[in-house]
Amino acid sequence: MRTLAYLLLCTFISAAQAQTLSKSAAEVTVRVDLARTMGTFEPVANWFGFDESNYASMPYGQQLLRELHDLSPAPIYIRSHHLLTTGNGVPELKWSSSNVFSIDSNGKPVYDFTITDRTFDAYKTAGVRPFVELGFMPKDLAANVPGITEYQLHYPKQTMAGSVNNPPRDYAMWRDLIRAYVAHLVERYGANEVRTWYFEVWNEPDIIYWHGTQQDYFKLYDYAVDGVLSALPGARVGGPATTGPASPKAAAYLRAFLDHCLNDRSAATGKAIPLDFISYHPKGRPKLVDGHLEMGLAAELQSVEAGFRIVANYPRFRHLPIILSEADPEGCAACSAKDHPANAYRNDSLYASYTAAALKSMLDLAAQDQVNLRAMLTWAFEFENGGYFEGLRTLSTRGIDKPILNFFRMAGLMRGDRVWALSSGQVPLEQLVQAGARSTPDIDALATRSARSAAVLVWNYDDDDLPAAPAQVEIAVEGIPTGVTRVLLEQYRIDATHSNAFTVWKQMGSPDLPTAEQYAELKVAGQLQILTSPKWLDVNNGHISGHISLTSELPRQAVALLRISW
C-alpha cells in the first residue's frame, strides 16, 4: 500500500514586503506521487551560451564555467558565437574573434588555432562540453555583398550587419576550413571526446545574421556538414538555429530546411544530407505596462510549440533531438536594463521564477507533441568588465552569482524519473501558451525521484511584476517506498531575501565598487541558500507522524526546492 507523507512548505516574508502587498493570499495544495513515474527526467536546462566566445578564457569566465560544471552530474554544454571570426581575440559587447583563418599572398589558406585553443582549453579545464556553433565568416573568406563595406560594426550599432555574416566566396574553401577546424579539435581533445559534442551550422540565418539567400544557407550547411564528417565520422551535426517559429517567416524557413534535408541531395557530396538534431530559438517579450514590468512567457511558449508541431509533421525527424539553442525571456543579452527598462527582470528572482515556469511548460509541450526535447539553452553568461548588476542578461556579475544561477543549481538537484505532481494553483498549459500568467499567478510544481531521494520544485510566478501577498502552500507527497521509516527534508529557496545577492547589493547602497568586506558578503549572498535547517521526519505505518502545522508561505516570484532523501 502506498505511504503518504505530508510536507508543509515553510518560509517568511519580510516586513518591508508585507507593507506593499496588494492582493489576498492564495491557498494552494501541491500533490506529488513518487510511485507514478512519467519517464526519465531529461536535464534540458544544462545548456548555456553567449555572444563573446573570448570570455570563456578570462578570469570571471573561467570561474563561471567551473560553477556551471558543478551544477549537475549531467554534462554541461556551452555555445558561443564568433568561433571563426577574424580579429585579435579581444572581446567587445556582441563580438569576439579567433583569427583562425586567413589567406596568404599566394591565395593559400593559413590556419591559426592559438586563440581557439584558449577557448576550448578553458572548456576542458572546467569540465564542460562545447556545443560548437560554426560561425561566423572569416574576413578573407567573406563574399562581397552589395551595400556591405565593413567587416565589424561596434555595438550599439547592429554588429551582425557587417561582412562577418556574409556567405563564403568559395564554398569548397569553407568546407576545408571546417574540416581543418574539426580535425584540430580531434587532434587536441580526442575523437571520442569530440563525438560527445554537437556541431551547429551558423546562427539565425533567417534574419540579418545571414546576408545570403535561403538556398545559400542550405549550401553553407551542406558544405559545413561535409567538412565536419570528413574530419570526424560520427560527429553530431545539425541546425538551422532559426528564430522563433511562431513567426510565419521563421516557421517557413524551418520547414524549408527540413524539406531540404529530407528531399534534396547535398550540394557538397551529392548524397543524402545528414541531420542529427534540429535547433531554433524561442524568445519571450517583456514590456512595461502602466508603470510595471510585464513578462512575455506566452510569446516564448508559442514559438516552442510552433517548432514542436513543425518537427512532429516529419515522421523521419520527429524523434531527433530538438535543441532550443537560445531560449530566453527576450532577445538581447547585451541590452542593459539601464537603456531597456523592460529588461529589469534580469537581476532579481523574477528571472528564476519565469525560467521555472518555462521549463515545466516546455517539458509538457514536448510530451504533448511527442517530440524529443534535448535542450533549453539559456543565452546568458557574464560580461567580464561590466558594472555590478547593470542589467545585462547574465548568470553572474563580476564574480557575484545572480538568483538565476541558483535556479540552475536547484534544477541540477533534480534527477532520475519525473513523477506525477499536481498543483491546485497551476495555470493550465493551454492558457500559459495563449496568454501567459496574468489574471492569476502560476503556482505550480515539477517533481523527480531517484533510488533514494526525491525533489519537488515549486514556484509562484506572475507575468506582472507587482506586489502581492505570498501564497499559502501545502505540499503532500505520497509514494515513499514501503519500509522507509524516516526521511530527511531539506528546503532551498530563491526570493527577495534568499539566494539573492542583488537584494544585498541594494541594501549596501548599490556601490559601484564594493569594499573587500562587501564583496565577500555578496559572494555568500549569491549562493543557493537553505530556508531552514534540515529535518528528519518519521514515517510510521505509512504516514509521517507528529504534528506539522507550520505556516507555509511562498512569495510572489519565488522558487522553492524540497529534497527528500531516505
CSV table of C-alpha atoms in Angstrom, one decimal, residues 41 48 70 76 160 165 175 181 187 225 235 242 273 292 303 315 345 384 394 404 411 455 471 505 511 515 534 547 562:
chain,number,residue,atom,x,y,z
A,41,PHE,CA,13.8,13.3,-16.4
A,48,PHE,CA,24.2,27.9,-21.8
A,70,ASP,CA,29.3,21.9,-10.6
A,76,ILE,CA,27.0,20.9,-19.2
A,160,MET,CA,25.7,41.5,-37.3
A,165,ASN,CA,27.8,37.4,-41.7
A,175,ARG,CA,34.4,23.2,-46.2
A,181,TYR,CA,39.0,23.2,-37.6
A,187,GLU,CA,43.8,16.0,-32.5
A,225,VAL,CA,28.5,19.2,-42.5
A,235,ALA,CA,30.1,13.6,-35.2
A,242,THR,CA,16.5,29.9,-36.8
A,273,ILE,CA,22.0,15.3,-46.2
A,292,HIS,CA,5.2,48.0,-14.2
A,303,SER,CA,7.4,29.6,-30.5
A,315,PRO,CA,8.0,11.3,-39.4
A,345,TYR,CA,13.8,41.2,-14.5
A,384,GLU,CA,33.9,40.5,-17.9
A,394,THR,CA,24.0,37.3,-17.1
A,404,ILE,CA,19.0,32.9,-11.9
A,411,ALA,CA,17.4,22.1,-11.4
A,455,ALA,CA,12.9,16.6,-5.4
A,471,ALA,CA,0.8,32.1,-1.4
A,505,TRP,CA,23.8,44.9,-3.0
A,511,PRO,CA,28.0,50.5,-4.6
A,515,THR,CA,34.8,47.0,-0.5
A,534,PRO,CA,17.4,20.0,7.5
A,547,HIS,CA,2.3,17.5,14.3
A,562,LEU,CA,12.3,20.4,-1.4
